[in-house]
Amino acid sequence: MALDTAEATDQLLGEGDIPPVHEVNAGGASPFLLTSDHYGRVLPRALGDLGVAERELTRHIAWDIGIAGVAERLSEMLDAHLVAQRYSRLVIDCNRPPGAVSSIPVISEATAIPRNEGISEHEREARRREIFAPYHGRIDAVINDRVHAKRPTVLVSLHSFTPVYAGVARPWHIGALYNRDTVLPHLLLKHLRSESDLVVGDNEPYAVNDLTDYTIPVHGEARGLINTGIEIRQELIADQSGQQQWAERLARIFAEIEVELKAERLV
């Protein structure tokens, strides 16, 4: 009985909580596989509001503003499979190695997250086991299925970023992010730079690395997939009109890139 009680205490998600993984267009024929680590801002019922004011929970510290709408639309336009994660990055950040300090932040930008202070290893493991692991397990399974079916897979990890960080304005409208694999990022940069109205970031506002990122290093680089991260400045996609416009732009660009990849026999 004591063992049963301990197991129940360690459980994070319960009745009324939604599954962490959200998928769109699982049967999509595109070689592009879309992921969205910070798609949602749901909090498990057991954690309440994490001790954080509601106005803070709608900010970028809790999720990637606008990216859900872009990802859904882009999935439809490209006929691409989207795997997304519904829970807030303040519960556990699904684009951080679980051992990283920023995996379960006690402070995000200037906002304290009281409910994350001093949590036990059991609770850390519950968040990893019930949110992080199902999401990344699903991405891994999707890639395995595609490999087994001899279907090409090009990984695109979708994010949004704040226009100002630590008091410094960020001029880029969009950035291509990468580390070891430069095939897709360089093609993407070429096409984005041909759009006369864009300021384009080359590994801006962030660069991918093994210590601060998870999805691209683990599912892209370690598996030998052509890959890129994309960051869109959040106020450009804060409403449905902006989300539609950016999805249309990216769908057009990725359709052109697919032709180039096929010509090079990379997909």
mmCIF file of C-alpha atoms in Angstrom:
data_model
loop_
_atom_site.group_PDB
_atom_site.id
_atom_site.type_symbol
_atom_site.label_atom_id
_atom_site.label_comp_id
_atom_site.label_asym_id
_atom_site.label_seq_id
_atom_site.Cartn_x
_atom_site.Cartn_y
_atom_site.Cartn_z
ATOM 1 C CA MET A 1 0.000 0.000 0.000
ATOM 2 C CA ALA A 2 2.833 2.395 0.839
ATOM 3 C CA LEU A 3 4.333 1.773 -2.597
ATOM 4 C CA ASP A 4 1.007 2.541 -4.282
ATOM 5 C CA THR A 5 0.742 5.817 -2.340
ATOM 6 C CA ALA A 6 4.255 6.854 -3.339
ATOM 7 C CA GLU A 7 3.554 6.118 -6.983
ATOM 8 C CA ALA A 8 0.323 8.120 -6.855
ATOM 9 C CA THR A 9 2.140 11.065 -5.230
ATOM 10 C CA ASP A 10 4.779 11.036 -7.953
ATOM 11 C CA GLN A 11 2.180 11.289 -10.736
ATOM 12 C CA LEU A 12 1.834 14.737 -12.272
ATOM 13 C CA LEU A 13 -0.957 14.516 -14.831
ATOM 14 C CA GLY A 14 -4.344 13.296 -13.709
ATOM 15 C CA GLU A 15 -8.048 13.532 -14.402
ATOM 16 C CA GLY A 16 -8.842 16.661 -16.362
ATOM 17 C CA ASP A 17 -5.314 17.092 -17.749
ATOM 18 C CA ILE A 18 -4.840 16.851 -21.501
ATOM 19 C CA PRO A 19 -2.182 14.690 -23.196
ATOM 20 C CA PRO A 20 1.087 16.545 -23.807
ATOM 21 C CA VAL A 21 1.410 15.613 -27.484
ATOM 22 C CA HIS A 22 -0.656 17.299 -30.183
ATOM 23 C CA GLU A 23 -0.443 16.093 -33.772
ATOM 24 C CA VAL A 24 -1.737 17.489 -37.036
ATOM 25 C CA ASN A 25 -1.825 15.771 -40.438
ATOM 26 C CA ALA A 26 -0.076 12.573 -39.310
ATOM 27 C CA GLY A 27 -0.599 11.109 -42.777
ATOM 28 C CA GLY A 28 0.976 14.064 -44.574
ATOM 29 C CA ALA A 29 3.017 13.187 -47.646
ATOM 30 C CA SER A 30 5.605 15.978 -47.364
ATOM 31 C CA PRO A 31 9.237 15.171 -46.560
ATOM 32 C CA PHE A 32 9.104 17.991 -44.007
ATOM 33 C CA LEU A 33 8.434 16.978 -40.402
ATOM 34 C CA LEU A 34 7.406 19.968 -38.293
ATOM 35 C CA THR A 35 7.911 20.203 -34.539
ATOM 36 C CA SER A 36 6.830 22.834 -32.024
ATOM 37 C CA ASP A 37 8.414 22.498 -28.585
ATOM 38 C CA HIS A 38 6.690 25.569 -27.120
ATOM 39 C CA TYR A 39 3.337 25.309 -28.902
ATOM 40 C CA GLY A 40 1.158 25.510 -25.775
ATOM 41 C CA ARG A 41 0.975 27.086 -22.328
ATOM 42 C CA VAL A 42 -1.202 24.586 -20.471
ATOM 43 C CA LEU A 43 -0.394 23.960 -16.787
ATOM 44 C CA PRO A 44 -1.090 20.638 -15.047
ATOM 45 C CA ARG A 45 -3.931 20.980 -12.563
ATOM 46 C CA ALA A 46 -1.695 19.711 -9.748
ATOM 47 C CA LEU A 47 0.670 22.688 -10.186
ATOM 48 C CA GLY A 48 -1.977 25.411 -10.069
ATOM 49 C CA ASP A 49 -0.619 28.646 -11.521
ATOM 50 C CA LEU A 50 2.991 27.908 -10.488
ATOM 51 C CA GLY A 51 2.721 30.950 -8.231
ATOM 52 C CA VAL A 52 2.852 33.194 -11.296
ATOM 53 C CA ALA A 53 0.391 35.972 -12.185
ATOM 54 C CA GLU A 54 -1.900 35.281 -15.155
ATOM 55 C CA ARG A 55 -0.481 38.234 -17.116
ATOM 56 C CA GLU A 56 2.943 36.570 -16.905
ATOM 57 C CA LEU A 57 1.537 33.247 -18.098
ATOM 58 C CA THR A 58 0.449 34.834 -21.390
ATOM 59 C CA ARG A 59 3.953 36.178 -22.081
ATOM 60 C CA HIS A 60 6.751 34.561 -24.053
ATOM 61 C CA ILE A 61 8.232 33.091 -20.883
ATOM 62 C CA ALA A 62 5.346 30.572 -20.883
ATOM 63 C CA TRP A 63 5.174 29.658 -24.600
ATOM 64 C CA ASP A 64 6.124 30.759 -28.113
ATOM 65 C CA ILE A 65 3.486 33.353 -28.919
ATOM 66 C CA GLY A 66 1.868 32.868 -32.322
ATOM 67 C CA ILE A 67 3.784 29.776 -33.368
ATOM 68 C CA ALA A 68 0.843 27.408 -32.845
ATOM 69 C CA GLY A 69 -1.184 29.167 -35.523
ATOM 70 C CA VAL A 70 1.740 29.273 -37.941
ATOM 71 C CA ALA A 71 2.567 25.607 -37.348
ATOM 72 C CA GLU A 72 -1.011 24.414 -37.872
ATOM 73 C CA ARG A 73 -1.437 26.383 -41.085
ATOM 74 C CA LEU A 74 1.985 25.424 -42.433
ATOM 75 C CA SER A 75 1.255 21.754 -41.744
ATOM 76 C CA GLU A 76 -1.885 22.003 -43.848
ATOM 77 C CA MET A 77 -0.296 23.993 -46.682
ATOM 78 C CA LEU A 78 2.745 21.712 -46.997
ATOM 79 C CA ASP A 79 0.808 18.501 -46.290
ATOM 80 C CA ALA A 80 3.376 17.972 -43.525
ATOM 81 C CA HIS A 81 3.116 16.106 -40.231
ATOM 82 C CA LEU A 82 3.267 18.380 -37.167
ATOM 83 C CA VAL A 83 4.180 17.090 -33.693
ATOM 84 C CA ALA A 84 3.660 19.719 -30.991
ATOM 85 C CA GLN A 85 3.836 19.975 -27.200
ATOM 86 C CA ARG A 86 0.900 21.474 -25.275
ATOM 87 C CA TYR A 87 2.344 22.222 -21.830
ATOM 88 C CA SER A 88 4.067 25.445 -20.805
ATOM 89 C CA ARG A 89 7.830 25.653 -20.982
ATOM 90 C CA LEU A 90 7.630 26.827 -17.351
ATOM 91 C CA VAL A 91 6.587 23.295 -16.309
ATOM 92 C CA ILE A 92 9.443 21.720 -18.258
ATOM 93 C CA ASP A 93 11.152 23.128 -21.328
ATOM 94 C CA CYS A 94 10.958 20.537 -24.082
ATOM 95 C CA ASN A 95 13.836 22.124 -25.987
ATOM 96 C CA ARG A 96 16.330 21.830 -23.132
ATOM 97 C CA PRO A 97 18.328 18.795 -22.032
ATOM 98 C CA PRO A 98 16.631 17.537 -18.849
ATOM 99 C CA GLY A 99 19.803 18.113 -16.836
ATOM 100 C CA ALA A 100 20.101 21.780 -17.832
ATOM 101 C CA VAL A 101 19.345 24.469 -15.243
ATOM 102 C CA SER A 102 16.847 26.037 -17.650
ATOM 103 C CA SER A 103 14.925 22.772 -18.040
ATOM 104 C CA ILE A 104 12.662 23.644 -15.087
ATOM 105 C CA PRO A 105 13.361 27.345 -14.500
ATOM 106 C CA VAL A 106 13.105 28.994 -11.081
ATOM 107 C CA ILE A 107 13.329 32.358 -12.828
ATOM 108 C CA SER A 108 12.511 33.189 -16.447
ATOM 109 C CA GLU A 109 13.822 36.524 -17.680
ATOM 110 C CA ALA A 110 12.945 38.663 -14.602
ATOM 111 C CA THR A 111 9.965 36.581 -13.440
ATOM 112 C CA ALA A 112 10.292 34.215 -10.475
ATOM 113 C CA ILE A 113 8.520 30.840 -10.759
ATOM 114 C CA PRO A 114 7.852 30.029 -7.067
ATOM 115 C CA ARG A 115 6.365 26.581 -7.638
ATOM 116 C CA ASN A 116 9.615 25.466 -9.305
ATOM 117 C CA GLU A 117 11.752 26.361 -6.269
ATOM 118 C CA GLY A 118 13.250 23.446 -4.389
ATOM 119 C CA ILE A 119 11.254 20.707 -6.086
ATOM 120 C CA SER A 120 12.203 17.112 -5.387
ATOM 121 C CA GLU A 121 13.945 14.781 -7.795
ATOM 122 C CA HIS A 122 10.709 12.757 -7.836
ATOM 123 C CA GLU A 123 8.788 15.766 -9.137
ATOM 124 C CA ARG A 124 11.474 16.583 -11.679
ATOM 125 C CA GLU A 125 11.297 13.028 -12.922
ATOM 126 C CA ALA A 126 7.484 13.137 -13.084
ATOM 127 C CA ARG A 127 7.609 16.226 -15.302
ATOM 128 C CA ARG A 128 10.210 14.596 -17.503
ATOM 129 C CA ARG A 129 8.385 11.260 -17.637
ATOM 130 C CA GLU A 130 4.881 12.605 -18.277
ATOM 131 C CA ILE A 131 5.519 15.628 -20.524
ATOM 132 C CA PHE A 132 9.045 15.691 -21.951
ATOM 133 C CA ALA A 133 9.415 11.954 -22.645
ATOM 134 C CA PRO A 134 6.066 11.386 -24.438
ATOM 135 C CA TYR A 135 6.704 14.358 -26.731
ATOM 136 C CA HIS A 136 10.218 13.363 -27.714
ATOM 137 C CA GLY A 137 9.258 9.703 -27.764
ATOM 138 C CA ARG A 138 6.577 10.505 -30.306
ATOM 139 C CA ILE A 139 8.973 12.469 -32.524
ATOM 140 C CA ASP A 140 11.414 9.560 -32.353
ATOM 141 C CA ALA A 141 8.680 7.051 -33.234
ATOM 142 C CA VAL A 142 7.517 9.139 -36.191
ATOM 143 C CA ILE A 143 11.070 9.313 -37.542
ATOM 144 C CA ASN A 144 11.507 5.562 -37.018
ATOM 145 C CA ASP A 145 8.313 4.859 -38.954
ATOM 146 C CA ARG A 146 9.434 7.095 -41.802
ATOM 147 C CA VAL A 147 12.865 5.462 -41.940
ATOM 148 C CA HIS A 148 11.236 2.013 -41.974
ATOM 149 C CA ALA A 149 8.961 3.119 -44.819
ATOM 150 C CA LYS A 150 11.990 4.604 -46.647
ATOM 151 C CA ARG A 151 10.382 8.043 -46.568
ATOM 152 C CA PRO A 152 12.709 11.066 -46.583
ATOM 153 C CA THR A 153 12.521 13.275 -43.492
ATOM 154 C CA VAL A 154 13.551 16.916 -43.231
ATOM 155 C CA LEU A 155 13.180 18.258 -39.684
ATOM 156 C CA VAL A 156 11.934 21.825 -39.135
ATOM 157 C CA SER A 157 11.659 23.057 -35.546
ATOM 158 C CA LEU A 158 9.362 26.086 -35.242
ATOM 159 C CA HIS A 159 9.716 28.853 -32.623
ATOM 160 C CA SER A 160 9.017 32.535 -32.027
ATOM 161 C CA PHE A 161 11.094 35.179 -30.215
ATOM 162 C CA THR A 162 10.602 38.494 -28.429
ATOM 163 C CA PRO A 163 11.262 41.798 -30.249
ATOM 164 C CA VAL A 164 13.257 43.075 -27.237
ATOM 165 C CA TYR A 165 15.382 41.026 -24.833
ATOM 166 C CA ALA A 166 17.189 42.447 -21.786
ATOM 167 C CA GLY A 167 16.486 45.923 -23.122
ATOM 168 C CA VAL A 168 18.084 45.246 -26.507
ATOM 169 C CA ALA A 169 15.948 45.456 -29.660
ATOM 170 C CA ARG A 170 16.156 42.560 -32.079
ATOM 171 C CA PRO A 171 15.951 43.728 -35.704
ATOM 172 C CA TRP A 172 15.385 40.352 -37.369
ATOM 173 C CA HIS A 173 11.954 39.360 -38.636
ATOM 174 C CA ILE A 174 12.983 35.714 -38.884
ATOM 175 C CA GLY A 175 16.077 33.640 -38.229
ATOM 176 C CA ALA A 176 17.407 30.285 -39.412
ATOM 177 C CA LEU A 177 19.037 28.314 -36.601
ATOM 178 C CA TYR A 178 21.524 25.482 -36.938
ATOM 179 C CA ASN A 179 24.671 23.839 -35.628
ATOM 180 C CA ARG A 180 26.393 21.013 -37.522
ATOM 181 C CA ASP A 181 24.065 20.660 -40.512
ATOM 182 C CA THR A 182 24.077 23.696 -42.775
ATOM 183 C CA VAL A 183 22.345 22.281 -45.877
ATOM 184 C CA LEU A 184 18.787 23.362 -45.122
ATOM 185 C CA PRO A 185 19.647 26.523 -43.151
ATOM 186 C CA HIS A 186 21.736 27.876 -46.020
ATOM 187 C CA LEU A 187 18.988 27.152 -48.550
ATOM 188 C CA LEU A 188 16.453 28.762 -46.221
ATOM 189 C CA LEU A 189 18.662 31.814 -45.704
ATOM 190 C CA LYS A 190 19.064 32.209 -49.475
ATOM 191 C CA HIS A 191 15.320 32.209 -50.041
ATOM 192 C CA LEU A 192 14.511 34.445 -47.077
ATOM 193 C CA ARG A 193 17.112 37.001 -48.154
ATOM 194 C CA SER A 194 15.519 37.164 -51.574
ATOM 195 C CA GLU A 195 12.388 38.568 -49.881
ATOM 196 C CA SER A 196 13.023 42.306 -50.033
ATOM 197 C CA ASP A 197 10.919 43.166 -46.973
ATOM 198 C CA LEU A 198 12.763 40.926 -44.490
ATOM 199 C CA VAL A 199 15.643 41.370 -42.085
ATOM 200 C CA VAL A 200 16.978 37.816 -41.790
ATOM 201 C CA GLY A 201 19.017 36.370 -38.941
ATOM 202 C CA ASP A 202 21.796 33.835 -39.582
ATOM 203 C CA ASN A 203 21.813 31.893 -36.294
ATOM 204 C CA GLU A 204 20.045 34.883 -34.763
ATOM 205 C CA PRO A 205 18.608 35.567 -32.262
ATOM 206 C CA TYR A 206 19.996 32.219 -31.062
ATOM 207 C CA ALA A 207 22.417 29.584 -32.258
ATOM 208 C CA VAL A 208 21.778 25.883 -31.723
ATOM 209 C CA ASN A 209 24.134 23.908 -29.480
ATOM 210 C CA ASP A 210 24.107 20.687 -27.501
ATOM 211 C CA LEU A 211 23.972 22.396 -24.092
ATOM 212 C CA THR A 212 21.002 24.701 -24.688
ATOM 213 C CA ASP A 213 18.922 22.776 -27.256
ATOM 214 C CA TYR A 214 17.415 19.313 -27.535
ATOM 215 C CA THR A 215 15.145 18.821 -30.555
ATOM 216 C CA ILE A 216 17.623 19.629 -33.325
ATOM 217 C CA PRO A 217 20.696 17.984 -31.730
ATOM 218 C CA VAL A 218 18.835 14.781 -30.785
ATOM 219 C CA HIS A 219 16.238 14.299 -33.534
ATOM 220 C CA GLY A 220 18.014 16.114 -36.339
ATOM 221 C CA GLU A 221 21.782 15.931 -36.014
ATOM 222 C CA ALA A 222 22.127 12.652 -34.111
ATOM 223 C CA ARG A 223 19.869 10.930 -36.617
ATOM 224 C CA GLY A 224 21.550 12.401 -39.668
ATOM 225 C CA LEU A 225 18.501 14.332 -40.854
ATOM 226 C CA ILE A 226 18.607 17.532 -42.853
ATOM 227 C CA ASN A 227 17.281 20.075 -40.359
ATOM 228 C CA THR A 228 16.803 23.668 -39.340
ATOM 229 C CA GLY A 229 15.288 25.736 -36.594
ATOM 230 C CA ILE A 230 13.114 28.728 -37.408
ATOM 231 C CA GLU A 231 12.496 31.724 -35.146
ATOM 232 C CA ILE A 232 9.843 34.304 -36.095
ATOM 233 C CA ARG A 233 9.534 37.585 -34.191
ATOM 234 C CA GLN A 234 6.426 37.151 -32.109
ATOM 235 C CA GLU A 235 4.547 40.397 -32.760
ATOM 236 C CA LEU A 236 4.522 39.507 -36.472
ATOM 237 C CA ILE A 237 2.463 36.387 -35.737
ATOM 238 C CA ALA A 238 0.479 37.493 -32.687
ATOM 239 C CA ASP A 239 -2.826 37.482 -34.580
ATOM 240 C CA GLN A 240 -4.444 35.191 -37.129
ATOM 241 C CA SER A 241 -3.692 37.475 -40.046
ATOM 242 C CA GLY A 242 0.031 37.452 -39.305
ATOM 243 C CA GLN A 243 0.016 33.706 -38.739
ATOM 244 C CA GLN A 244 -1.672 33.147 -42.098
ATOM 245 C CA GLN A 245 0.717 35.457 -43.946
ATOM 246 C CA TRP A 246 3.825 33.838 -42.467
ATOM 247 C CA ALA A 247 2.519 30.332 -43.048
ATOM 248 C CA GLU A 248 1.849 31.198 -46.685
ATOM 249 C CA ARG A 249 5.325 32.696 -47.080
ATOM 250 C CA LEU A 250 7.053 29.715 -45.488
ATOM 251 C CA ALA A 251 4.936 27.218 -47.442
ATOM 252 C CA ARG A 252 5.954 28.892 -50.692
ATOM 253 C CA ILE A 253 9.642 28.944 -49.699
ATOM 254 C CA PHE A 254 9.685 25.350 -48.477
ATOM 255 C CA ALA A 255 7.975 24.168 -51.669
ATOM 256 C CA GLU A 256 10.825 25.777 -53.632
ATOM 257 C CA ILE A 257 13.422 24.276 -51.295
ATOM 258 C CA GLU A 258 11.883 20.830 -51.712
ATOM 259 C CA VAL A 259 12.429 21.087 -55.478
ATOM 260 C CA GLU A 260 16.098 22.001 -54.872
ATOM 261 C CA LEU A 261 16.596 19.161 -52.391
ATOM 262 C CA LYS A 262 15.092 16.693 -54.850
ATOM 263 C CA ALA A 263 17.312 17.991 -57.641
ATOM 264 C CA GLU A 264 20.325 17.289 -55.426
ATOM 265 C CA ARG A 265 18.835 13.877 -54.499
ATOM 266 C CA LEU A 266 18.830 14.832 -50.834
ATOM 267 C CA VAL A 267 15.185 13.813 -50.411
#
